[in-house]
mmCIF file of C-alpha atoms in Angstrom:
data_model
loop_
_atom_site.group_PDB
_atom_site.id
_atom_site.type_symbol
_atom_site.label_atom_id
_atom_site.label_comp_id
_atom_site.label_asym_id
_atom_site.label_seq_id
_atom_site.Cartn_x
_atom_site.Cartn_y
_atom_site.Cartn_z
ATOM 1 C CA UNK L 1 0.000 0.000 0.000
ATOM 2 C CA UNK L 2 2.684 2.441 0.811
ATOM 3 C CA UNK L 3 4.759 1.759 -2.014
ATOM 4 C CA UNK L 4 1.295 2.151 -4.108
ATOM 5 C CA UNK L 5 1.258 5.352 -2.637
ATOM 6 C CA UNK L 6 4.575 6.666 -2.787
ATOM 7 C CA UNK L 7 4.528 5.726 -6.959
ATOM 8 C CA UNK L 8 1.177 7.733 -7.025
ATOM 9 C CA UNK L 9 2.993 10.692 -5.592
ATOM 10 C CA UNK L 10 5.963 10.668 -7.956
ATOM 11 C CA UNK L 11 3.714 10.410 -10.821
ATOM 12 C CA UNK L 12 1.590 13.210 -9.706
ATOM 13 C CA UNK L 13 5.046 14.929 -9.049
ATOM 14 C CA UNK L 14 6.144 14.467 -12.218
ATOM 15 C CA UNK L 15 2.590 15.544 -14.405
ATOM 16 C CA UNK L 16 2.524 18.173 -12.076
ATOM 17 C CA UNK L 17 5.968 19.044 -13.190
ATOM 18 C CA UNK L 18 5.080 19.127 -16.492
ATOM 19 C CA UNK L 19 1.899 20.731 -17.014
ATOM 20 C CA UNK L 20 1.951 23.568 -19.916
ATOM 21 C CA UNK L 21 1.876 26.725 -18.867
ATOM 22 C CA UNK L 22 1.039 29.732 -21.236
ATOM 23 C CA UNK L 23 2.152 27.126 -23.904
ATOM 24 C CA UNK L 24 5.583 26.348 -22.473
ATOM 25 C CA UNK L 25 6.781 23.709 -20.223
ATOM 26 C CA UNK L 26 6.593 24.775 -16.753
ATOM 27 C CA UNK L 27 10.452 23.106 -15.827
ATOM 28 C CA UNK L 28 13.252 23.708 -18.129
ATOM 29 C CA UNK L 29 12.908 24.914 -21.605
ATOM 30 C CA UNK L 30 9.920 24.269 -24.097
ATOM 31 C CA UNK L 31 9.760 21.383 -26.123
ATOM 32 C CA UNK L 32 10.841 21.313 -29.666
ATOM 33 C CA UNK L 33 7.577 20.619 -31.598
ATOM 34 C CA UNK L 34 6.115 23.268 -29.359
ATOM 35 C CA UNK L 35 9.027 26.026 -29.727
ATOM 36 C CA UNK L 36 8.355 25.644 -33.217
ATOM 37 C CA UNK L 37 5.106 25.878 -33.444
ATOM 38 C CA UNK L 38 5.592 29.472 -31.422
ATOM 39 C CA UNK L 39 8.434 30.146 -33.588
ATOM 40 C CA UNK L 40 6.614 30.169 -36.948
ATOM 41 C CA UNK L 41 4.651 32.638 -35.269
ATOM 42 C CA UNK L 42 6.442 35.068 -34.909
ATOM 43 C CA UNK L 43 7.531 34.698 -39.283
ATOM 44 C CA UNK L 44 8.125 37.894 -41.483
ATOM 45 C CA UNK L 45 5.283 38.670 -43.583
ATOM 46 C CA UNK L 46 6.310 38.189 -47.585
ATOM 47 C CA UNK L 47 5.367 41.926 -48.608
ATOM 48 C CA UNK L 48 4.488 45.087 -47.006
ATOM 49 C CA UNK L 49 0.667 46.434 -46.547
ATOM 50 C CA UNK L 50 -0.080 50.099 -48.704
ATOM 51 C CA UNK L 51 -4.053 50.748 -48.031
ATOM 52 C CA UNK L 52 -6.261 51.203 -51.036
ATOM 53 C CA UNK L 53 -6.665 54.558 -50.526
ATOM 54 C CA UNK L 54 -3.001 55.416 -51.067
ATOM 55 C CA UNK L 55 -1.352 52.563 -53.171
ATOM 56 C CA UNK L 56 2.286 52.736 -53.528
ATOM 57 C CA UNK L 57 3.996 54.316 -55.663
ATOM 58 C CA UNK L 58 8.210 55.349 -55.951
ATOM 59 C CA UNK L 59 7.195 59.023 -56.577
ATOM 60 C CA UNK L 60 4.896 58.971 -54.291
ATOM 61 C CA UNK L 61 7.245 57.603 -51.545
ATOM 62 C CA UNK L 62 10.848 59.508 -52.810
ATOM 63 C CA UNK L 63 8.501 62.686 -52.471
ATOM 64 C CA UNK L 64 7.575 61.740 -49.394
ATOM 65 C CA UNK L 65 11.130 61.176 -48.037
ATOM 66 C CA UNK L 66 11.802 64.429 -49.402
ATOM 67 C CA UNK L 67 9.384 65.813 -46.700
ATOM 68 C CA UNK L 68 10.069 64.169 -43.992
ATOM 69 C CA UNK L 69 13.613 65.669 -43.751
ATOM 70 C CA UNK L 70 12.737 69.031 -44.737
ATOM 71 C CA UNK L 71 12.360 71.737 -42.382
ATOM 72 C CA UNK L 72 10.474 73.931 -44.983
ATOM 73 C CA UNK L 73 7.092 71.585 -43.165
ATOM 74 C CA UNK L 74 8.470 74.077 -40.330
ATOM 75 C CA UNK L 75 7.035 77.386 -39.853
ATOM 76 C CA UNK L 76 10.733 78.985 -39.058
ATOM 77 C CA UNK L 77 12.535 76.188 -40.954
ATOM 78 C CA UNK L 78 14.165 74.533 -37.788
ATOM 79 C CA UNK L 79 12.035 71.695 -37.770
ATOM 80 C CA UNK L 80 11.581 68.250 -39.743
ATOM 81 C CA UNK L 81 10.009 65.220 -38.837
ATOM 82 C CA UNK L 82 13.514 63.495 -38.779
ATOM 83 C CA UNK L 83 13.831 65.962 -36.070
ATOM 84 C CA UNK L 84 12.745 63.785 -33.720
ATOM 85 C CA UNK L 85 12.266 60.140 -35.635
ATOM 86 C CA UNK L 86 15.616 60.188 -36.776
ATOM 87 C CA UNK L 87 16.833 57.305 -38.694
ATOM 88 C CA UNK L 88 20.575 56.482 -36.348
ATOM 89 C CA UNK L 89 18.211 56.189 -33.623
ATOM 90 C CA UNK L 90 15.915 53.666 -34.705
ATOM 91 C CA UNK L 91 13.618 56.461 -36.133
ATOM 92 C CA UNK L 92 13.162 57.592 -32.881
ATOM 93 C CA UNK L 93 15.235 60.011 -30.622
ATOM 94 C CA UNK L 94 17.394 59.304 -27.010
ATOM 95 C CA UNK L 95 15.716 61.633 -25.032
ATOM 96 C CA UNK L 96 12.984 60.116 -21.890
ATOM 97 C CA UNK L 97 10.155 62.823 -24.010
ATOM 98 C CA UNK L 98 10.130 64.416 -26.922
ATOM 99 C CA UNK L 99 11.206 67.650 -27.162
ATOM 100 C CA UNK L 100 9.177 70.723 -27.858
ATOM 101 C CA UNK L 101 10.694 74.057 -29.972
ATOM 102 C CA UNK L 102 11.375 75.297 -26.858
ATOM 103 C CA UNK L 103 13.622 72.784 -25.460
ATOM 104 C CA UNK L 104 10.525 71.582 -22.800
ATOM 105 C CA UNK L 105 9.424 67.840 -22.830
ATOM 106 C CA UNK L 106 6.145 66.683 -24.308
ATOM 107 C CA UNK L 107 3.882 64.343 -22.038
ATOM 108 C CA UNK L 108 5.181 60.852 -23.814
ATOM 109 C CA UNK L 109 8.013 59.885 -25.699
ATOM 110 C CA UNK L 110 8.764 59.794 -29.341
ATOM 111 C CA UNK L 111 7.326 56.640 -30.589
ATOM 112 C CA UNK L 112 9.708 54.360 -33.099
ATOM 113 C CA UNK L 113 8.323 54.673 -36.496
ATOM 114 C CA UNK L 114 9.458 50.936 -37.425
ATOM 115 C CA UNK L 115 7.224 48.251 -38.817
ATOM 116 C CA UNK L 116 4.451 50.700 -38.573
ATOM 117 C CA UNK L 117 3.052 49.897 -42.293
ATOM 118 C CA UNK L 118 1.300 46.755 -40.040
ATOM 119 C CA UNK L 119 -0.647 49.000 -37.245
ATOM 120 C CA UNK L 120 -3.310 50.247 -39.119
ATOM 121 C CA UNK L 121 -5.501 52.320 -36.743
ATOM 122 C CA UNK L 122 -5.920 54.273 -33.599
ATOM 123 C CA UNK L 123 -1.698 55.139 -33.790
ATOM 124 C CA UNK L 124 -0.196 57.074 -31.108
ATOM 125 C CA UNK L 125 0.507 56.121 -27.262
ATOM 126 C CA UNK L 126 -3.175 56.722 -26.664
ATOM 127 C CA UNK L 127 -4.237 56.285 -30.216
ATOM 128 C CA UNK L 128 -5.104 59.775 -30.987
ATOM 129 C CA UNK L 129 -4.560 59.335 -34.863
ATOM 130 C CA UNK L 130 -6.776 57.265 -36.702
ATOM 131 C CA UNK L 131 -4.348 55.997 -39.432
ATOM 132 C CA UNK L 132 -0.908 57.218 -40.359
ATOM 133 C CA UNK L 133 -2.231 59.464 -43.115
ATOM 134 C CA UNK L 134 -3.880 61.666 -40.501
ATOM 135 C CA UNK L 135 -1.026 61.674 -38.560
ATOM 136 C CA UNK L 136 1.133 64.044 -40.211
ATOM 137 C CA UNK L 137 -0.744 67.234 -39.290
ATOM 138 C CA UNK L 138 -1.134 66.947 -35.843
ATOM 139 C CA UNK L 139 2.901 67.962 -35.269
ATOM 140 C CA UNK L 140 3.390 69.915 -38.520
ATOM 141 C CA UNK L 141 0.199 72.597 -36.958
ATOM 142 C CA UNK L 142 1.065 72.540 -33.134
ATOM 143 C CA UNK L 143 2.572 75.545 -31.985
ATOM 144 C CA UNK L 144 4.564 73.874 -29.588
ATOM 145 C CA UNK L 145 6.223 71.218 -32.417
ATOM 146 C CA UNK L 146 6.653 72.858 -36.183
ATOM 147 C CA UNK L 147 4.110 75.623 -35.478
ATOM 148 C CA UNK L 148 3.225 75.771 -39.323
ATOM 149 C CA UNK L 149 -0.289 76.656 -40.076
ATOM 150 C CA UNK L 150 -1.822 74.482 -43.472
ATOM 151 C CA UNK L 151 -2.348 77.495 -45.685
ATOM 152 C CA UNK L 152 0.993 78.403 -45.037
ATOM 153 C CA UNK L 153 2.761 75.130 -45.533
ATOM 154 C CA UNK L 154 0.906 75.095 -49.026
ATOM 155 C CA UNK L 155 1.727 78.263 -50.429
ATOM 156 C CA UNK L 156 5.509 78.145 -49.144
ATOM 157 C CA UNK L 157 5.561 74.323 -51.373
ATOM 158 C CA UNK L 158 3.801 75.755 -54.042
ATOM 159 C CA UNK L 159 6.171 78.453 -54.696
ATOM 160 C CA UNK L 160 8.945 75.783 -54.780
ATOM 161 C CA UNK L 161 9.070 74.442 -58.786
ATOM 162 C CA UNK L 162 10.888 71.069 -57.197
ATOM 163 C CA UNK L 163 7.948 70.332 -55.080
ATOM 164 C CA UNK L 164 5.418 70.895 -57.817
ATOM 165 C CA UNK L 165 6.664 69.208 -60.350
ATOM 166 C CA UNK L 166 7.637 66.165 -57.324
ATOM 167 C CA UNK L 167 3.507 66.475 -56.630
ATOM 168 C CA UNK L 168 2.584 66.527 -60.258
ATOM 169 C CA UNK L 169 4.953 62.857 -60.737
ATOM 170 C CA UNK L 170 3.690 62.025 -57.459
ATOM 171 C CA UNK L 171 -0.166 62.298 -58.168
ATOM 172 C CA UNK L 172 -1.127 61.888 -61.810
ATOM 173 C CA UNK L 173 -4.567 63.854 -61.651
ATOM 174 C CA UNK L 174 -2.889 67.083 -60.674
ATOM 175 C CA UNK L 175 -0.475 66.581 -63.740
ATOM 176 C CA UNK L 176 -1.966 69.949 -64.925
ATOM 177 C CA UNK L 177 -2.596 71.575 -61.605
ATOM 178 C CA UNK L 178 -0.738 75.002 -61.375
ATOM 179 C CA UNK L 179 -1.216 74.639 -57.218
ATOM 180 C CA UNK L 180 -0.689 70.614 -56.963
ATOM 181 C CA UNK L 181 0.277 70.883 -53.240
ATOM 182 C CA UNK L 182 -2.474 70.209 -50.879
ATOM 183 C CA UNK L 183 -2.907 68.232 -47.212
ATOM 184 C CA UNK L 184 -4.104 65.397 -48.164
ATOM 185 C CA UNK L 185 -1.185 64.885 -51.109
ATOM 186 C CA UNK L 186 1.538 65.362 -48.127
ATOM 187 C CA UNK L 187 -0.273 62.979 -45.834
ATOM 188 C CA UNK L 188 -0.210 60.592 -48.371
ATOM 189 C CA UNK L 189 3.175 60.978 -49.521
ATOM 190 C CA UNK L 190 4.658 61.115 -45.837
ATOM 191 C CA UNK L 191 2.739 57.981 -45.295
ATOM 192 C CA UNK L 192 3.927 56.199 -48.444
ATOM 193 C CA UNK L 193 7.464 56.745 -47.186
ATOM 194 C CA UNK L 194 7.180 55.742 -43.474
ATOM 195 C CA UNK L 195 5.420 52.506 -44.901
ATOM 196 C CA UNK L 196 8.756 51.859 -46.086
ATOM 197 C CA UNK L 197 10.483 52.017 -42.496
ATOM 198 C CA UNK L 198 10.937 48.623 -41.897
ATOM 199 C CA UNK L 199 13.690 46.862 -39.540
ATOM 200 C CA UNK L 200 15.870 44.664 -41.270
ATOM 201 C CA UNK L 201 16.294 40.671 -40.656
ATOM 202 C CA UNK L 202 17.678 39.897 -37.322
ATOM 203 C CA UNK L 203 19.480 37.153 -35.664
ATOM 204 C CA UNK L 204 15.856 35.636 -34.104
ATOM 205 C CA UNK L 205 14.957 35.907 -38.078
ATOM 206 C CA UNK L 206 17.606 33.577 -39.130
ATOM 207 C CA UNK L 207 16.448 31.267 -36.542
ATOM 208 C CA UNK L 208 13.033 31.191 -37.222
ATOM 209 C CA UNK L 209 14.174 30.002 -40.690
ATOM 210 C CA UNK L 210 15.802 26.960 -39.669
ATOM 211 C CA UNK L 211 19.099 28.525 -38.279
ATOM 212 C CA UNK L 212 19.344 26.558 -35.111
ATOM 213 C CA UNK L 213 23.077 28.167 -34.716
ATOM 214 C CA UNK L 214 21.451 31.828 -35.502
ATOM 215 C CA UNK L 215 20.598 33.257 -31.639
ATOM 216 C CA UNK L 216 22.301 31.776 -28.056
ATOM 217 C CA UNK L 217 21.131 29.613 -25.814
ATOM 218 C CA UNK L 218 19.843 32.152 -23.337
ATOM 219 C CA UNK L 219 18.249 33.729 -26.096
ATOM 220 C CA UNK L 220 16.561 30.448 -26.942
ATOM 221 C CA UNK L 221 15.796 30.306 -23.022
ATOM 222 C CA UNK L 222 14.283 33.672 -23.213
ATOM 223 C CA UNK L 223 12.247 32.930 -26.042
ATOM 224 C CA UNK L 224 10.778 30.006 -24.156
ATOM 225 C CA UNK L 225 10.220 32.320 -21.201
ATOM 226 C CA UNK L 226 8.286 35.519 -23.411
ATOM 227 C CA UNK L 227 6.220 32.379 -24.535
ATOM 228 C CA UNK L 228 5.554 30.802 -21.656
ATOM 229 C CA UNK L 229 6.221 31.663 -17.976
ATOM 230 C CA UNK L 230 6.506 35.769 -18.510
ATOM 231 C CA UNK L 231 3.629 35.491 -21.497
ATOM 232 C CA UNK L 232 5.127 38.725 -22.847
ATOM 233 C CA UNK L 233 3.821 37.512 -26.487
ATOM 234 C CA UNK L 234 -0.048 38.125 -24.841
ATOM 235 C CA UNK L 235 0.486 41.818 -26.088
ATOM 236 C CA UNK L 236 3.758 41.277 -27.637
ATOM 237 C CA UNK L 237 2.516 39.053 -30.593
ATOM 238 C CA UNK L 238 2.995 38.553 -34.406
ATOM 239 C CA UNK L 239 6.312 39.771 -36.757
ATOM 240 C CA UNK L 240 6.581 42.982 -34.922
ATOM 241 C CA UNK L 241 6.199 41.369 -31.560
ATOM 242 C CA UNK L 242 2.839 44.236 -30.845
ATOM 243 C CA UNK L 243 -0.719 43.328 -30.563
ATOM 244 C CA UNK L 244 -1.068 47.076 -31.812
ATOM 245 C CA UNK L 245 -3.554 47.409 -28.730
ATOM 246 C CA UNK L 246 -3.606 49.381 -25.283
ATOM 247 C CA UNK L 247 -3.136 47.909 -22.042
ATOM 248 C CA UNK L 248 -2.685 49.269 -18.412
ATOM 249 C CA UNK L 249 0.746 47.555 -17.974
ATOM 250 C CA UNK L 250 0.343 49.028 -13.934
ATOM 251 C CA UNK L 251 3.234 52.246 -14.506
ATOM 252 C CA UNK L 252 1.022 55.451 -15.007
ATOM 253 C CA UNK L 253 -0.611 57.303 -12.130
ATOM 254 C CA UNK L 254 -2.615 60.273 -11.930
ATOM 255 C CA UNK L 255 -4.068 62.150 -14.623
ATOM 256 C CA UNK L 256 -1.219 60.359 -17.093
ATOM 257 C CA UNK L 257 -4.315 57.729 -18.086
ATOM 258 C CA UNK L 258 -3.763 57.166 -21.833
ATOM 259 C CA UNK L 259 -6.515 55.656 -24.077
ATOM 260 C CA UNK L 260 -8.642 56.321 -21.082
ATOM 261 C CA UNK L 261 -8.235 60.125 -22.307
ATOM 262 C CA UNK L 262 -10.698 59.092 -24.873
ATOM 263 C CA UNK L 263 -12.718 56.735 -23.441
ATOM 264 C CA UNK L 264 -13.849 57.779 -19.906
ATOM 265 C CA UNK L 265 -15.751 55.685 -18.897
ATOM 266 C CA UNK L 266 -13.817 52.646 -19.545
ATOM 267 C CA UNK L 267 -11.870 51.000 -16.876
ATOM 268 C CA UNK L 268 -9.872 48.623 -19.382
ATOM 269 C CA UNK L 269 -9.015 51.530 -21.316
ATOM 270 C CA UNK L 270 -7.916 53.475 -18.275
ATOM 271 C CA UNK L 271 -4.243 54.016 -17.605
ATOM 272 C CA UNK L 272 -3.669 51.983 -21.304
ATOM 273 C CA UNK L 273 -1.097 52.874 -23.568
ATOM 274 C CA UNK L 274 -0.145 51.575 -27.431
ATOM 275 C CA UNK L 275 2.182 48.188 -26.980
ATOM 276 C CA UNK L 276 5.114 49.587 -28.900
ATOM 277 C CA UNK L 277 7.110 46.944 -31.712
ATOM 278 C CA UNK L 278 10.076 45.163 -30.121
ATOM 279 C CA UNK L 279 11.939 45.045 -33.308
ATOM 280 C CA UNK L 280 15.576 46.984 -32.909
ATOM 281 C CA UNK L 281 14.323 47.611 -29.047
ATOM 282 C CA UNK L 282 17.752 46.609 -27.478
ATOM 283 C CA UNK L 283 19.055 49.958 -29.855
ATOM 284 C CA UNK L 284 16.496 52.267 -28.652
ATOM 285 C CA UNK L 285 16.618 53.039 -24.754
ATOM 286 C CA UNK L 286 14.997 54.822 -23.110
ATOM 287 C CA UNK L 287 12.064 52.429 -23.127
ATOM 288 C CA UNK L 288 8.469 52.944 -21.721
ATOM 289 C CA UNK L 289 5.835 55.620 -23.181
ATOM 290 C CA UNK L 290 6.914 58.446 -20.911
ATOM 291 C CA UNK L 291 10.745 57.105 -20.930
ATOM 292 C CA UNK L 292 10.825 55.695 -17.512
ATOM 293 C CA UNK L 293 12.576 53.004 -17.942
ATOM 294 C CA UNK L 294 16.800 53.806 -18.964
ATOM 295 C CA UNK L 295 17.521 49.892 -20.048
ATOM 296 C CA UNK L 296 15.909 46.275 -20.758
ATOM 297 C CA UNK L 297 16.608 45.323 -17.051
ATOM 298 C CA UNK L 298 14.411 47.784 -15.989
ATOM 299 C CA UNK L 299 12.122 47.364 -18.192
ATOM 300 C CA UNK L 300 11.860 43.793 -16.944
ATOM 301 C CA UNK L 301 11.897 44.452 -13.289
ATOM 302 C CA UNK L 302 8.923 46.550 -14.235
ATOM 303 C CA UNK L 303 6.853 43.756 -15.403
ATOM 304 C CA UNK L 304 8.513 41.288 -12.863
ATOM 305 C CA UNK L 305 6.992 43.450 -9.843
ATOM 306 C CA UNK L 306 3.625 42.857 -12.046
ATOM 307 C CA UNK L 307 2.707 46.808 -11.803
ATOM 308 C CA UNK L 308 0.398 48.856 -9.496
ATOM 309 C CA UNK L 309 -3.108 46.419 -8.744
ATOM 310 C CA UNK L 310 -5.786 47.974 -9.634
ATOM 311 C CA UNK L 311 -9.213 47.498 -11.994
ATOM 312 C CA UNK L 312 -7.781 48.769 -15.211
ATOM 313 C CA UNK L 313 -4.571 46.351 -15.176
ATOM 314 C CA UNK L 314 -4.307 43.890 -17.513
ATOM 315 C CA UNK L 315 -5.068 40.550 -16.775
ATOM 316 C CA UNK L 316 -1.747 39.316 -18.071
ATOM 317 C CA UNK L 317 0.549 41.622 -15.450
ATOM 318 C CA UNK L 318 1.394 40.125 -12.563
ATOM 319 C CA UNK L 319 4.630 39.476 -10.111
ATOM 320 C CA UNK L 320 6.520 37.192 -12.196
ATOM 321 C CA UNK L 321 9.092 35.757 -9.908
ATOM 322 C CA UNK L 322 11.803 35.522 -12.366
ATOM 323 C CA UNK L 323 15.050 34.582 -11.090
ATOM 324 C CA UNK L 324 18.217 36.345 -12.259
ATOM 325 C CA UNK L 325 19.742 34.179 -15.429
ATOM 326 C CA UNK L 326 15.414 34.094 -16.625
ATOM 327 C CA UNK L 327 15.899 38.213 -16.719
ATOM 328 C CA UNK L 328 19.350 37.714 -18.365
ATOM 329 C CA UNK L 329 17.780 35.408 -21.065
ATOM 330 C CA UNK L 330 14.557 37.469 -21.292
ATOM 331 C CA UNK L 331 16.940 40.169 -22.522
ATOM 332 C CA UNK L 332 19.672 37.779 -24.713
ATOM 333 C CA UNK L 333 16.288 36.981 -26.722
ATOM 334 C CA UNK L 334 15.269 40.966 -27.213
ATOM 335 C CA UNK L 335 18.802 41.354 -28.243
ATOM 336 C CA UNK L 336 18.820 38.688 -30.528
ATOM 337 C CA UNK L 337 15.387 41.269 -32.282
ATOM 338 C CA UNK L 338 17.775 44.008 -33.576
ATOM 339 C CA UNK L 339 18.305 43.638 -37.223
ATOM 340 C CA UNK L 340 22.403 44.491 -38.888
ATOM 341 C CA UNK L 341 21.833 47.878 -38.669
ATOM 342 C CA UNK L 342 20.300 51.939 -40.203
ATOM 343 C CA UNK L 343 19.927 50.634 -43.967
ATOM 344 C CA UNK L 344 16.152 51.981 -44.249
ATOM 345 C CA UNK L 345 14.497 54.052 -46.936
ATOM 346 C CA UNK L 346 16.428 56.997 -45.623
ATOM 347 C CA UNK L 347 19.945 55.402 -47.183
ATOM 348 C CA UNK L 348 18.783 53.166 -50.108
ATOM 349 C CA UNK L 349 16.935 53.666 -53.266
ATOM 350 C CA UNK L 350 13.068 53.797 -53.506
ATOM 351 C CA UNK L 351 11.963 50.526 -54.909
ATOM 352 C CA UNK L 352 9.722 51.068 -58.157
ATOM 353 C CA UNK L 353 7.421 48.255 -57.184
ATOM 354 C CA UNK L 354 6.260 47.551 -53.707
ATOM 355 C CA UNK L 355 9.299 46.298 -51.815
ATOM 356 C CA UNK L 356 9.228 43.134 -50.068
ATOM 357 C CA UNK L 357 10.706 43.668 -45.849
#
């Protein structure tokens, strides 16, 4: 009887040992039909997304990199957008906030433009911008960013032959326009362009393709843990490693409430902010939407401690209880997301057909 009961034990032991959790093993590292499964995943799409409503086109996008580094979109010229998404940086800047044009800091910080051809709405920490076509405006008009009114902005491109005739090859129905230059051409065109901003193949890229050799071991180990025991892949999902959501990850406090802005009387929605791309994130400190966080280990203390408890947190923070080589490995496998290095749009030719990522 005893012995009966003492094998009964170890087997319980040893299912109990075993029992999935979040999809990976709950001792030691995942197992290899289910690490691929998660792998695959996590695959780079084959092309990237242009909406209907503004195809791609190279003069469409060349005139929209054109913009994007020019400070004429800036009422006193001192001003572009690569101001502060600038390309060495990830296409985003080093500072905790973004800076105004008077040297003060904005409420969040300057979000990365990369990958963002796949988050097609509500863009933005709080998703104030319903696409990226309507986001252009919103810094190019405030008086506290470029300050540049859109009457003035047209006239000033107007009277610039290089940017009519670059609107006229740009947008074939105002071929015989005398004042081609309008909004909702440089939305466009900016968008066309950032569509383009795409990070490069990485190390976990290589190993998603078969490359067993491609990432380390603790990066392998922290894949298994954002899969599994830390679930970071319940927000950070898909190619670009974001849900393109909100969530109350438990950081903000007082009136620093995020999608909740918009939606009042939401709790889920209070507190939330956009779950930014991990791609390149090891290159792009300081990390969090108001820059609270300086490096990864922070960052990953932050979600170890599981965030303030209260109704709006999401259900997937809590104290994690990660022991010191799982935080190490959590951050090999971010590493192992940062692609060779700047070789976007800003430094290579525009494509004539839709380029592939």
């Amino acid at each position: 009887m005893v012995t009966r009961l003492a094998g009964a034990a170890a087997a319980l032991t040893f299912i109990l040992g075993t029992i999935v959790i979040g999809g990976a093993w709950a001792v030691g590292s995942a197992s290899e039909p289910d690490r691929a499964a998660r792998l695959a995943e996590f695959r780079r799409p084959d092309a990237i997304p242009f909406p209907e409503a503004n195809p791609y086109s190279q003069a469409k996008a060349e005139l929209g990199r054109a913009l994007f580094f020019d400070p004429i979109l800036s009422r006193d010229e001192g001003r572009a957008c690569a101001t502060c998404h600038v390309p060495s940086l990830d296409w985003t800047d080093d500072q905790p906030r973004a800076m105004r044009n008077d040297d003060a800091p904005m409420a969040v910080r300057t979000p990365t433009l990369v990958d963002i051809a796949w988050i097609e709405r509500s863009l933005g920490w709080d998703g104030r911008f319903r696409d990226l076509e309507s986001v252009a405006y919103v810094p190019i008009t405030a008086p506290a960013n470029m300050d540049m009114p859109e009457a003035l902005l047209n006239e000033r491109l107007n009277a610039v032959p290089r940017y009519v005739e670059a609107f006229r090859r740009a947008f074939p129905e105002a071929a015989d326009e005398a004042r081609p230059v309008t909004r909702s051409r440089i939305e466009q065109a900016l968008a066309t362009f950032q569509r383009l901003i795409v990070a490069g193949p990485a190390r976990f890229d290589a190993w998603v393709a078969g490359e067993p050799g491609a990432v380390s071991p603790a990066a392998k180990r922290g894949f298994d843990l954002f899969t599994g025991k830390a679930g970071c892949d319940s927000c950070h999902s898909g190619h670009s490693f974001t849900d393109g959501s909100f969530h109350d990850i438990g950081t903000a406090s007082g009136d620093d409430i995020g999608r909740g802005r918009f939606f009042p009387t939401s709790t889920a929605l209070r507190y939330a902010f956009k779950t930014p791309t991990l791609r390149n994130v090891a290159r792009r400190p300081p990390y969090m939407h108001d820059g609270a966080a300086r490096t990864l280990a922070e960052v990953v203390e932050i979600y170890d401690r599981g965030g303030i408890d209260r109704p709006s947190r999401s259900r997937d923070i809590r104290p994690l209880g990660l022991t010191a080589r799982e935080k190490a490995d959590l951050i090999a496998f971010m590493e192992s997301l940062s692609d060779a290095g700047a070789d976007g749009p800003a430094h290579k030719p525009i494509p004539a057909e839709p380029p592939r990522p």
